[in-house]
Short mmCIF file of C-alpha atoms in Angstrom, two decimals:
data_model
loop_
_atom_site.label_atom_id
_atom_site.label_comp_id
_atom_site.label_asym_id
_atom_site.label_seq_id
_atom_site.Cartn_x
_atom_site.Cartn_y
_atom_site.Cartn_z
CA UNK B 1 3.20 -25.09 -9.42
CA UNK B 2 4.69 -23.60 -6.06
CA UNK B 3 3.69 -20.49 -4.75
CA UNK B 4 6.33 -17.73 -5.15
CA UNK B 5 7.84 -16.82 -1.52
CA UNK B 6 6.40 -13.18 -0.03
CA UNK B 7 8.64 -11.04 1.29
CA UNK B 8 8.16 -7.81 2.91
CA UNK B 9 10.01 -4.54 2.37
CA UNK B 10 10.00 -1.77 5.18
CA UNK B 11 12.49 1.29 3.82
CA UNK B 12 11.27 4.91 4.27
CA UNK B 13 13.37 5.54 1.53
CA UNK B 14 11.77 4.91 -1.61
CA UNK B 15 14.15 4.80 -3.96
CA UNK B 16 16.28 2.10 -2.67
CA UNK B 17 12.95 0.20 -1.43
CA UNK B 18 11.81 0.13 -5.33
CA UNK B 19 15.04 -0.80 -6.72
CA UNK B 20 14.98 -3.85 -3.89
CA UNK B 21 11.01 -4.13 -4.75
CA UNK B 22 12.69 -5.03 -8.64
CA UNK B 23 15.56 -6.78 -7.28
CA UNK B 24 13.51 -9.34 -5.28
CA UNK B 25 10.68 -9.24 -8.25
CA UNK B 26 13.23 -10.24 -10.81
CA UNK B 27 14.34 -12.50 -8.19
CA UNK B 28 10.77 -14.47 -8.34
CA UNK B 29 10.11 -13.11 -5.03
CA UNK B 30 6.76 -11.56 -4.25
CA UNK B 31 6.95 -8.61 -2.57
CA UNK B 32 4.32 -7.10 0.06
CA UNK B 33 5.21 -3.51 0.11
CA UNK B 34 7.67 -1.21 0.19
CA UNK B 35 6.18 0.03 3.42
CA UNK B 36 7.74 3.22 5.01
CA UNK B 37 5.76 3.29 8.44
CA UNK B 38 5.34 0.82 11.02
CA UNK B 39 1.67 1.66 11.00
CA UNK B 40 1.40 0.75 7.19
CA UNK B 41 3.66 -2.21 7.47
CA UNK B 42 1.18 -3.44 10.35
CA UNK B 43 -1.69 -2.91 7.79
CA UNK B 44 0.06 -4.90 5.53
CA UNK B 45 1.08 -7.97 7.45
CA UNK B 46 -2.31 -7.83 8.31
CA UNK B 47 -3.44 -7.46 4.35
CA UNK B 48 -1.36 -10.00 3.25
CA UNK B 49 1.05 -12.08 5.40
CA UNK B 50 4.68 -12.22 4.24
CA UNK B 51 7.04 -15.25 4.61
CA UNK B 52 9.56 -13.13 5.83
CA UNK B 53 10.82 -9.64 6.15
CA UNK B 54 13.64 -6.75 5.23
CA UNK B 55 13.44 -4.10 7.65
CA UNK B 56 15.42 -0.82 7.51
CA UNK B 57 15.81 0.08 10.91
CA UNK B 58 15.41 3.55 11.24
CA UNK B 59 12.36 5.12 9.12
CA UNK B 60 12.65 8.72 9.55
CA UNK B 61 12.34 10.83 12.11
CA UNK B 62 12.57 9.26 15.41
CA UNK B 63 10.25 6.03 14.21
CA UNK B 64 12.55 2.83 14.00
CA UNK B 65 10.98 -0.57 13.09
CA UNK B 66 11.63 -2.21 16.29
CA UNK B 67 7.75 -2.54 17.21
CA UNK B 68 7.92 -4.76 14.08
CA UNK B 69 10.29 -6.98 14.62
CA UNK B 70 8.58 -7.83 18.35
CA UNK B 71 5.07 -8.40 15.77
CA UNK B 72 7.50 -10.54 13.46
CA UNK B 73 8.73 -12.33 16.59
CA UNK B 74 5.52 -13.01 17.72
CA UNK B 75 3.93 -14.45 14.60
CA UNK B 76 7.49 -16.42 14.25
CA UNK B 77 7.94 -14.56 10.96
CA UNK B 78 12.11 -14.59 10.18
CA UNK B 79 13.68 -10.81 9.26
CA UNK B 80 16.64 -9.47 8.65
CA UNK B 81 17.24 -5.77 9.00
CA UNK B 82 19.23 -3.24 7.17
CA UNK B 83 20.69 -0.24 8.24
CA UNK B 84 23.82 2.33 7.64
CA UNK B 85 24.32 3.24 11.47
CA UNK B 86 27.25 1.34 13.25
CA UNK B 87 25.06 1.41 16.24
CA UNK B 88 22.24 -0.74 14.69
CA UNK B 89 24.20 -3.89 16.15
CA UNK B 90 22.21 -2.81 19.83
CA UNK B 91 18.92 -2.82 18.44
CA UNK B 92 19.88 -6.65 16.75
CA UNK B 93 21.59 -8.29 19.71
CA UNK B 94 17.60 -7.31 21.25
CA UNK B 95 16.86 -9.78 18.84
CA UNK B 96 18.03 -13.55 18.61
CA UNK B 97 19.72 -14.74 15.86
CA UNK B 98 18.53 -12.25 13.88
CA UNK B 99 20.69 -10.97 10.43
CA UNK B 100 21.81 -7.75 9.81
CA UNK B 101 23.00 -6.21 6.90
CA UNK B 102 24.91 -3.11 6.53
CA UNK B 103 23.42 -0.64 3.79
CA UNK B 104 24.21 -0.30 1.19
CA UNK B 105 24.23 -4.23 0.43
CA UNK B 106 25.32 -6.09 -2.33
CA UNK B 107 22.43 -7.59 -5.08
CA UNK B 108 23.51 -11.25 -4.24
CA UNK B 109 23.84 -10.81 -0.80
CA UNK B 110 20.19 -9.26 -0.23
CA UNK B 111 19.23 -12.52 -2.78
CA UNK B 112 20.88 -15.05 -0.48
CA UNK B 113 19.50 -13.52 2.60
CA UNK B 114 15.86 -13.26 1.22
CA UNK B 115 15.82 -17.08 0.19
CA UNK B 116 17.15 -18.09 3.57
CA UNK B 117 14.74 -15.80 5.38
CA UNK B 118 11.86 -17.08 2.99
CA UNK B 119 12.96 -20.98 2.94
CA UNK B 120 13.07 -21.12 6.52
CA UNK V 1 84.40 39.80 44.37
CA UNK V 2 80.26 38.96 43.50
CA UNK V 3 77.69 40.19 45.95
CA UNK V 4 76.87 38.35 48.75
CA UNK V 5 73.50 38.07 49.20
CA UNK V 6 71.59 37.58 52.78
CA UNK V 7 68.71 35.66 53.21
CA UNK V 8 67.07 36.02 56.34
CA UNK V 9 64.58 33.23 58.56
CA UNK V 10 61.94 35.02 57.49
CA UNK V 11 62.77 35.01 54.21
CA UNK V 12 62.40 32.15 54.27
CA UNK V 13 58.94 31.47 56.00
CA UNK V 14 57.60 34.03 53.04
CA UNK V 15 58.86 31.83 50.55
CA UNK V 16 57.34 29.02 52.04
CA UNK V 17 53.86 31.20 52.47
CA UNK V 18 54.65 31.89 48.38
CA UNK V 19 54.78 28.20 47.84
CA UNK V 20 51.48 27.29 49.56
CA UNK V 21 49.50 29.99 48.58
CA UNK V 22 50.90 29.44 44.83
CA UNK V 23 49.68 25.97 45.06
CA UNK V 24 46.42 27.01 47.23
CA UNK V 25 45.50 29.32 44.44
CA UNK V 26 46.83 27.07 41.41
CA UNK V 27 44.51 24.33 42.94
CA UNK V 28 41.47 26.98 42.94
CA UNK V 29 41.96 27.87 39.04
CA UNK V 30 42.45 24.12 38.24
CA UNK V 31 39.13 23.78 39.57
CA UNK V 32 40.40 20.47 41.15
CA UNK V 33 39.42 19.06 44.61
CA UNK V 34 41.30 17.49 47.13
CA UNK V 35 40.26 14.21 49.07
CA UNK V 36 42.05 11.86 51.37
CA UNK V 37 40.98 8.56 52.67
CA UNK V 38 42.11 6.09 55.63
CA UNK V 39 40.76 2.89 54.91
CA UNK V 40 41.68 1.51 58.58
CA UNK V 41 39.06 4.26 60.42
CA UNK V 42 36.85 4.31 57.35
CA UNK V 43 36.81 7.91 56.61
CA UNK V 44 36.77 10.16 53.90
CA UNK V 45 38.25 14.00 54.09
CA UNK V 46 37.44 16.44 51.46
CA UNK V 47 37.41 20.02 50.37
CA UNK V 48 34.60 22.49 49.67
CA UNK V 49 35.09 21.68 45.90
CA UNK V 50 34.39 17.76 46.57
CA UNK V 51 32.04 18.73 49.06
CA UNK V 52 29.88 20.03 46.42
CA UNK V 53 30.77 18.00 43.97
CA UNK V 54 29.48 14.86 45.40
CA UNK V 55 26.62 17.30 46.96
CA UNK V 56 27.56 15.98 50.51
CA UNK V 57 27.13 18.49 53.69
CA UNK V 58 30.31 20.28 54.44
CA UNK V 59 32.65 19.71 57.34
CA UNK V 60 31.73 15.89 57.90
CA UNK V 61 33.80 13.10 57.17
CA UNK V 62 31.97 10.09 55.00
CA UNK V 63 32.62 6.46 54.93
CA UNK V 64 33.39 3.77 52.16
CA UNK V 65 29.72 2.82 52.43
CA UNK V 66 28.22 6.32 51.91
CA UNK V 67 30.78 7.41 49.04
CA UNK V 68 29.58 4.06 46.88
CA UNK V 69 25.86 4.57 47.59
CA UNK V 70 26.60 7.89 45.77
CA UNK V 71 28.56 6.18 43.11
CA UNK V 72 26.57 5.70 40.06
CA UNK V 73 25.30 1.96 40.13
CA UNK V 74 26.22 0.99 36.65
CA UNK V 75 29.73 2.21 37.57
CA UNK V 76 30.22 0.96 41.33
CA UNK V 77 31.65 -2.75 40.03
CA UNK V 78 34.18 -1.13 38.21
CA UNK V 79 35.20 1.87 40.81
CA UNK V 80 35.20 -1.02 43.79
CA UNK V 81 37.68 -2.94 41.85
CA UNK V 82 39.70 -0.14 41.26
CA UNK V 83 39.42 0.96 44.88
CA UNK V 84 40.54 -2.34 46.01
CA UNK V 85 44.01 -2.17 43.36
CA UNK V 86 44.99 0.77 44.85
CA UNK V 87 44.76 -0.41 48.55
CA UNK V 88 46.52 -3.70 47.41
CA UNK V 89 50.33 -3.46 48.32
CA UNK V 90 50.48 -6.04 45.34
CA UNK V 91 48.29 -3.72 43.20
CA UNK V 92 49.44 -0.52 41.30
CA UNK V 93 49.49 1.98 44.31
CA UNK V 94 47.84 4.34 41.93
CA UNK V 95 44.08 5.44 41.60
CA UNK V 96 43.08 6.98 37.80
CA UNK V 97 39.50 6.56 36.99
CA UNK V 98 36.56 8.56 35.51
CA UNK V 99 32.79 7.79 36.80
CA UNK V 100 29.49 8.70 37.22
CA UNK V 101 28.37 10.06 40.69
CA UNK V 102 24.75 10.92 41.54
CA UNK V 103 24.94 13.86 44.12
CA UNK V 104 22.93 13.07 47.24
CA UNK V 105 21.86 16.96 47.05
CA UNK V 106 19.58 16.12 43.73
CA UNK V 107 22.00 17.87 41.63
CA UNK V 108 22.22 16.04 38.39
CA UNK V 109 24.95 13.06 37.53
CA UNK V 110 28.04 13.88 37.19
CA UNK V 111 31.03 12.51 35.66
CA UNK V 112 34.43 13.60 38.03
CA UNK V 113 37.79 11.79 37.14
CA UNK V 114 39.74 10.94 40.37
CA UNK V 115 43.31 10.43 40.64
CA UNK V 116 44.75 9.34 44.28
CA UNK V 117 48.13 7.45 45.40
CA UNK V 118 48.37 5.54 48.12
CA UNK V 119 50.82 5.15 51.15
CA UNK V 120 51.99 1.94 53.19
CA UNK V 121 53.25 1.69 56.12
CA UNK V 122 54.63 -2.11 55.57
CA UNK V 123 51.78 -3.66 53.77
CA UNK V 124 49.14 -1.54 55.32
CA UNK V 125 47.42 0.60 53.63
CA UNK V 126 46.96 4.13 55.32
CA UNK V 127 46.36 7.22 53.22
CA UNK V 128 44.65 7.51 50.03
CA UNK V 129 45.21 10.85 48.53
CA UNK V 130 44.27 12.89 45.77
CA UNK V 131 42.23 14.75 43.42
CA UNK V 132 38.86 15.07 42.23
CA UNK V 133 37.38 17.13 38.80
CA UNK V 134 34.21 17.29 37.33
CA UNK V 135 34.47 16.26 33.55
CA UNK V 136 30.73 16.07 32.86
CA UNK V 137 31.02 18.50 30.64
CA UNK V 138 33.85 16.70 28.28
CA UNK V 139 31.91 13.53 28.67
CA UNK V 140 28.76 15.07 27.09
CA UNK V 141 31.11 16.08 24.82
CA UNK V 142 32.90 13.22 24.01
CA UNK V 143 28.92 11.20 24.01
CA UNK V 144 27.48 14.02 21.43
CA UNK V 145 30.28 13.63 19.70
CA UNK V 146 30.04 9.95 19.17
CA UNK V 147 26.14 10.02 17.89
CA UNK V 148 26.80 12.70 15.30
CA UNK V 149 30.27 10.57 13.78
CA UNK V 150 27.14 7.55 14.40
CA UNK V 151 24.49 10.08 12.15
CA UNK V 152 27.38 10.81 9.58
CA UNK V 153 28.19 7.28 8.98
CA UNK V 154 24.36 6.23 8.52
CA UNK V 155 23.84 9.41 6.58
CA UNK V 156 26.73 8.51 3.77
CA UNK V 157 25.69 4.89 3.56
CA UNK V 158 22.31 6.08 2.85
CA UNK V 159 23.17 8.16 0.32
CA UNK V 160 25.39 5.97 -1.23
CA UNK V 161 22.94 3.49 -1.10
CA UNK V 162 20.47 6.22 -2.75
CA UNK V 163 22.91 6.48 -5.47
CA UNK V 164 22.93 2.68 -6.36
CA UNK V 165 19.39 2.22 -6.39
CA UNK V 166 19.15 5.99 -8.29
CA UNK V 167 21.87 4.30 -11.22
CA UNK V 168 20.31 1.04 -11.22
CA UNK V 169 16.52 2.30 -11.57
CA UNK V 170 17.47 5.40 -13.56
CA UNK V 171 19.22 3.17 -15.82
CA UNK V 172 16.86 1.19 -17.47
CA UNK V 173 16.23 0.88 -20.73
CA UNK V 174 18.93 3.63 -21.69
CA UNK V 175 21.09 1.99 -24.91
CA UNK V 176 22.95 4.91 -25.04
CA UNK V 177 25.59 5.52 -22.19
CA UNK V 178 26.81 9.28 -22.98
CA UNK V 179 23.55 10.17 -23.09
CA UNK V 180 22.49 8.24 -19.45
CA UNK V 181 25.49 9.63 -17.73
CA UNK V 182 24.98 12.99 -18.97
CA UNK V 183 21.21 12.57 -17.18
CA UNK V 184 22.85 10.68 -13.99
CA UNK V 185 25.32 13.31 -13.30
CA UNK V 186 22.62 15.93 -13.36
CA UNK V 187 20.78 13.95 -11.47
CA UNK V 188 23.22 13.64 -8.79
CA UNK V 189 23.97 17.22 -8.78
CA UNK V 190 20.30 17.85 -7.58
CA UNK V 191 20.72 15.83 -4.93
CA UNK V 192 23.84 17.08 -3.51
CA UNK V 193 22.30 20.47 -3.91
CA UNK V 194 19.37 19.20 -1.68
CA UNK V 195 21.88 18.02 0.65
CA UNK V 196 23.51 21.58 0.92
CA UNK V 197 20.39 23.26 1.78
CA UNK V 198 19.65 20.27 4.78
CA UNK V 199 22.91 21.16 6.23
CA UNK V 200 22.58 24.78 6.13
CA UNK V 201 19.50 24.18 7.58
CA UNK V 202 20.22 22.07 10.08
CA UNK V 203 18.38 19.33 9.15
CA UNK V 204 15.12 21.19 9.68
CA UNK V 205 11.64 21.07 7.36
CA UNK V 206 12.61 22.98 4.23
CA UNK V 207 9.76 25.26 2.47
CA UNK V 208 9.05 23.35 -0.54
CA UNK V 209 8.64 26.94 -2.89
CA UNK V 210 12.13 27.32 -1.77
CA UNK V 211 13.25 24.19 -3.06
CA UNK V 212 12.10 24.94 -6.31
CA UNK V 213 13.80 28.21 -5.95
CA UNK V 214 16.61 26.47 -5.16
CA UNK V 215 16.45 23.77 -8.30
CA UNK V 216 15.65 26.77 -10.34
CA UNK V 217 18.65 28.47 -9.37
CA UNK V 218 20.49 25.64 -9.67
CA UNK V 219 19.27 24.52 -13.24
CA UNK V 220 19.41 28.38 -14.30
CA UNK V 221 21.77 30.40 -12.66
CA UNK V 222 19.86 34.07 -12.22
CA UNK V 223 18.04 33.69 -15.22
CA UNK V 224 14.28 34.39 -15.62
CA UNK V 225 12.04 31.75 -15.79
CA UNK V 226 8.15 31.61 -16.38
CA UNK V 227 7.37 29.70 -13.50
CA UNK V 228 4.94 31.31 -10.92
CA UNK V 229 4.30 29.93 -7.65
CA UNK V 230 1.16 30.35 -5.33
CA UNK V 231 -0.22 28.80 -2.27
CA UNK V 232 0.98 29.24 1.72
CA UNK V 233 4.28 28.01 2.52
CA UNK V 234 4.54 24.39 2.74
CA UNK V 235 7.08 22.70 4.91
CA UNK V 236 8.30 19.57 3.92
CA UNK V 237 10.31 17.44 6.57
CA UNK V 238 13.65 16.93 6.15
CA UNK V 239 14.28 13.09 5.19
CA UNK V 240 11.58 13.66 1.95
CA UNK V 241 13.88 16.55 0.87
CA UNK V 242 16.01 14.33 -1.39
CA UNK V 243 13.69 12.39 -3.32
CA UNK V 244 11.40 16.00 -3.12
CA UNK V 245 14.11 17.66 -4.81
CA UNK V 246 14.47 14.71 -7.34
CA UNK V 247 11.28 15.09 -8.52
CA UNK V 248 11.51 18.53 -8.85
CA UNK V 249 14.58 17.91 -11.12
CA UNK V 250 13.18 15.44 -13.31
CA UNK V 251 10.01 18.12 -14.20
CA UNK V 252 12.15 21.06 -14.61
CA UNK V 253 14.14 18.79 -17.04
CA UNK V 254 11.57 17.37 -18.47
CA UNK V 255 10.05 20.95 -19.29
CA UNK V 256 13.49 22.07 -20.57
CA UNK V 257 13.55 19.19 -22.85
CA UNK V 258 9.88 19.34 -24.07
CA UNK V 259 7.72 21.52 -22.24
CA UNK V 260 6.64 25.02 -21.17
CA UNK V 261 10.65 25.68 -20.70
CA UNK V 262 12.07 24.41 -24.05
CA UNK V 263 11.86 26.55 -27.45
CA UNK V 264 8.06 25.56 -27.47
CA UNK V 265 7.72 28.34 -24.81
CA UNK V 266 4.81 28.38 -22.25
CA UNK V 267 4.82 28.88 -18.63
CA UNK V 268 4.37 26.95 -15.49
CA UNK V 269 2.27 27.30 -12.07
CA UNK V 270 3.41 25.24 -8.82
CA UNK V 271 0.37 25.81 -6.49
CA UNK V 272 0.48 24.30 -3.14
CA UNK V 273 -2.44 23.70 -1.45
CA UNK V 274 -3.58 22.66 2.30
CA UNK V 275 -6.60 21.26 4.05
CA UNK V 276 -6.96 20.01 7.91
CA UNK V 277 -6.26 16.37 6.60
CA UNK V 278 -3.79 17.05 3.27
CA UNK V 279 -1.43 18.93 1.38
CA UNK V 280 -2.14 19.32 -2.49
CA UNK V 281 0.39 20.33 -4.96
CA UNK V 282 0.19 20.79 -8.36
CA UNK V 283 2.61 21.80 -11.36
CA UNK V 284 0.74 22.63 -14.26
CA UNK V 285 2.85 23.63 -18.21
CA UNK V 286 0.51 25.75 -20.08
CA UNK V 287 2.36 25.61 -23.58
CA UNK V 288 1.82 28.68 -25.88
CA UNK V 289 0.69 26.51 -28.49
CA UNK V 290 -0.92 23.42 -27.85
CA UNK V 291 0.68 20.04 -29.59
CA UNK V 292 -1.14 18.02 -32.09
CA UNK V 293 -0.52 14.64 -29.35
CA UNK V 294 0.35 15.24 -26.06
CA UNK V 295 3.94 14.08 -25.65
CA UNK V 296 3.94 10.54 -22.82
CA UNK V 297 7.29 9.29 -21.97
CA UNK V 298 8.11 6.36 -19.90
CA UNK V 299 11.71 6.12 -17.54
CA UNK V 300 12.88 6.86 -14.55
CA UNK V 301 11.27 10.49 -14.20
CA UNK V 302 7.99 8.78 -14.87
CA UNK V 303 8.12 6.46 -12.23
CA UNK V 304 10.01 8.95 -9.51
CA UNK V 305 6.96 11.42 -9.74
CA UNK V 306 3.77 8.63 -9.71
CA UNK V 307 5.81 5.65 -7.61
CA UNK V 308 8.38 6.64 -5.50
CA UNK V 309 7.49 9.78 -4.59
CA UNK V 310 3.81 9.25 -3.75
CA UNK V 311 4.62 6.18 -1.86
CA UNK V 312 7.42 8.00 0.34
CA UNK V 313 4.52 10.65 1.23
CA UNK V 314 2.08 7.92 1.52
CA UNK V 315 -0.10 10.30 -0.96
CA UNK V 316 -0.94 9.69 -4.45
CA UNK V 317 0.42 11.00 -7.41
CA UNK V 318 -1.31 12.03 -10.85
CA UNK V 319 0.75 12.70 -13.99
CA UNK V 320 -1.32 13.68 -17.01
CA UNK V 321 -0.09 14.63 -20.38
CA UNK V 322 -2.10 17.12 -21.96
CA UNK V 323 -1.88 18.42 -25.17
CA UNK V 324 -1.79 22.02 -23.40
CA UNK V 325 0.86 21.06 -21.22
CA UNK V 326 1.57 18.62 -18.60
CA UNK V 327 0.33 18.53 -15.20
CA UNK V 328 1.56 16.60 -12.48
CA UNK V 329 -0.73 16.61 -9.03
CA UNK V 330 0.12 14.88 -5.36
CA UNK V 331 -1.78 14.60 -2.59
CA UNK V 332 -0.48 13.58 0.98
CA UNK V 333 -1.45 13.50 4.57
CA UNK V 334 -0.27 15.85 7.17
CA UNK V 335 1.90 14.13 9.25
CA UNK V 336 0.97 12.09 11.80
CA UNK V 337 1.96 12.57 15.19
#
């Protein structure tokens, strides 16, 4: 039997991180989170190690989960982020050949993405 | 025969005095500074106002060199190949361009926009003359400008994305669409009430016994209700408002429908709580006669006020059904900093 792919969920807000929690549960995804901190993300990378990761970008106030994706980088972990600002493209191009999707994001394309990020 | 009017030399010589001192004194009010260049000696000639603006001594004359060392450095590149247009008899013989200076005085950057033309003699260029303003202040502009259109944008995808995930979680298991939409619509309503009070605020921490004023209000109009509240003020930070305010909604609804505030009758404390470490609310419906079995119900209420909620605090959440009355208790840490 193969192990289902983990994925983890950083969103500080909670309602869209639950309905992507059931999304990627329904998906056969398991899902290490929703985290809405980088400390508590950290903890749970830590906890259990994801495949891959979703990260919103900005998670309230002036906290933004770039610190994350340099710990993601480092443990060659693939993410994608999300994120509604226009701007978010700056924080990406930091990153190499890293996705990023534009919130709000269609069902199948957060599906596609998280088998790509989690087959890879 | 029309009258013949004389006009004297000196009439003249005051007209001309007119002219200059109309354009001396239009030049003052324009707040614009004058500045001439000769590229063969190298020298720069300004007024008081560029003086100042570039925070250079006054009465000295400054070369190429000097001006560019007090060009910004991200900028330089792009003002030395529009310097070198304009001395270019090939080139467009005309200097527009806004940059960033650092003063040499300390002063902070500045952004002036310079506008010069140039004169030949043959293909040699001699005089570079023009104007210099100081536009920092419609460049901040212009900059603040384009972060809040930036905030806006992210703000409305957000929500919109808060309203898919609030239809597709809030939902479930609903066979009966009238009925959802009814709930959904309220739903939304709450939160673009929650909205309304950010933006009057200004985006600050909100009190959270105002916000249930506020829902109150909004659920009741200025009618009485038996809800009490006690406890200091509690401010809640402005990005948990929404999904605060949700919850809120979903127990005032939930006691219209079959608690303390629906023809059972009852009435309801909201006590807030604080320690050094956390904040501790709790909503408690004493009904005014209790029920034979407490009343649970599962949905999207259910799981706003012990998942979502909770985990957006990084507290924990308690929702009891009592055959008194429910209670619903959270706990969460102070922020930290």
């Amino acid at each position: 039997m193969t192990r289902k792919p983990k994925i983890m969920v950083v969103e500080d807000q909670m309602l869209i991180a639950y309905e992507l929690v059931e999304l990627l549960e329904a998906h056969n995804f398991e899902v290490v989170g929703p985290f809405n901190s980088v400390a508590e993300a950290k903890a749970g990378i830590k906890a259990t190690p994801p495949d891959a990761a979703l990260l919103d970008i900005n998670l309230g106030g002036q906290e933004t989960s770039e610190p994350l994706a340099d710990l993601l980088m480092q443990m060659k972990l693939p993410f994608a982020f999300l994120s509604g600002y226009r701007s978010a493209g700056r924080l990406a191009q930091r990153f190499d050949a890293v996705n990023l999707v534009r919130k709000p994001a269609r069902e199948d394309k957060l599906i596609s993405l998280a088998s790509s990020l989690t087959a890879q | 025969m029309p009258h013949r009017i004389r006009i004297s030399a000196q009439d003249i010589v005051n007209i001309d005095d007119d002219k200059e001192r109309r354009q001396a004194a239009a030049l003052l009010a324009s707040e614009l500074g004058v500045f001439e260049y000769e590229p063969q000696q190298d020298r720069a000639f300004w007024d008081d106002r560029v003086h100042e603006l570039w925070g250079m001594p006054r009465d000295q004359t400054f070369t190429y060199a000097e001006i560019m060392a007090t060009t910004h450095p991200d900028d330089r590149a792009l003002v030395e190949q529009k310097y070198l247009d304009v001395l270019d008899p090939n080139g467009h013989r005309h200097f527009d361009h806004e940059y960033r200076i650092l003063p040499r005085d300390g002063s902070p950057m500045r952004w002036i926009h310079a506008k010069a033309d140039c004169k030949f003699i043959g293909n040699t260029p001699v005089r570079l003359v023009g104007t210099m303003q100081d536009v920092t202040k419609r460049r901040t502009a212009e900059a603040r400008a384009i972060v809040l259109v930036d905030e806006l944008e992210h703000r409305v995808k957000n929500t919109l994305a808060s309203v898919i995930s609030l239809a597709a979680l809030s939902s479930r298991g609903h066979s009966d669409l009238d009925t959802f939409i009814d709930g959904f619509k309220d739903r939304l309503h709450s939160l673009a009430h929650a909205h309304d009070w950010l933006r009057v605020n200004d985006w600050q921490p909100l009190e959270m016994k105002r916000l249930l004023e506020e829902q109150v209000g909004n659920l009741f109009g200025g009618h009485t209700t038996p809800i009490t509240t006690e406890g200091p003020d509690t401010l809640l930070e402005a990005h948990h408002v929404p999904t605060f305010s949700m919850a809120l909604h979903e127990l005032l609804t939930n006691a219209l429908k079959y608690g303390a505030l629906s023809d059972k009758g009852g009435e309801i404390s909201f006590t807030t709580s604080t320690s050094d470490t956390q904040i501790e609310i709790e909503w408690r419906e004493k009904l005014n006669s209790p029920l034979a079995t407490p009343v649970t119900r599962k949905g999207f209420g259910r799981f706003l006020l012990t998942q979502i909620l909770p985990s957006e605090l990084s507290g924990k959440a308690d929702l009891e059904y009592a055959v008194d009355g429910l209670r619903f208790t959270l706990t969460y840490p102070h922020k930290r900093t």
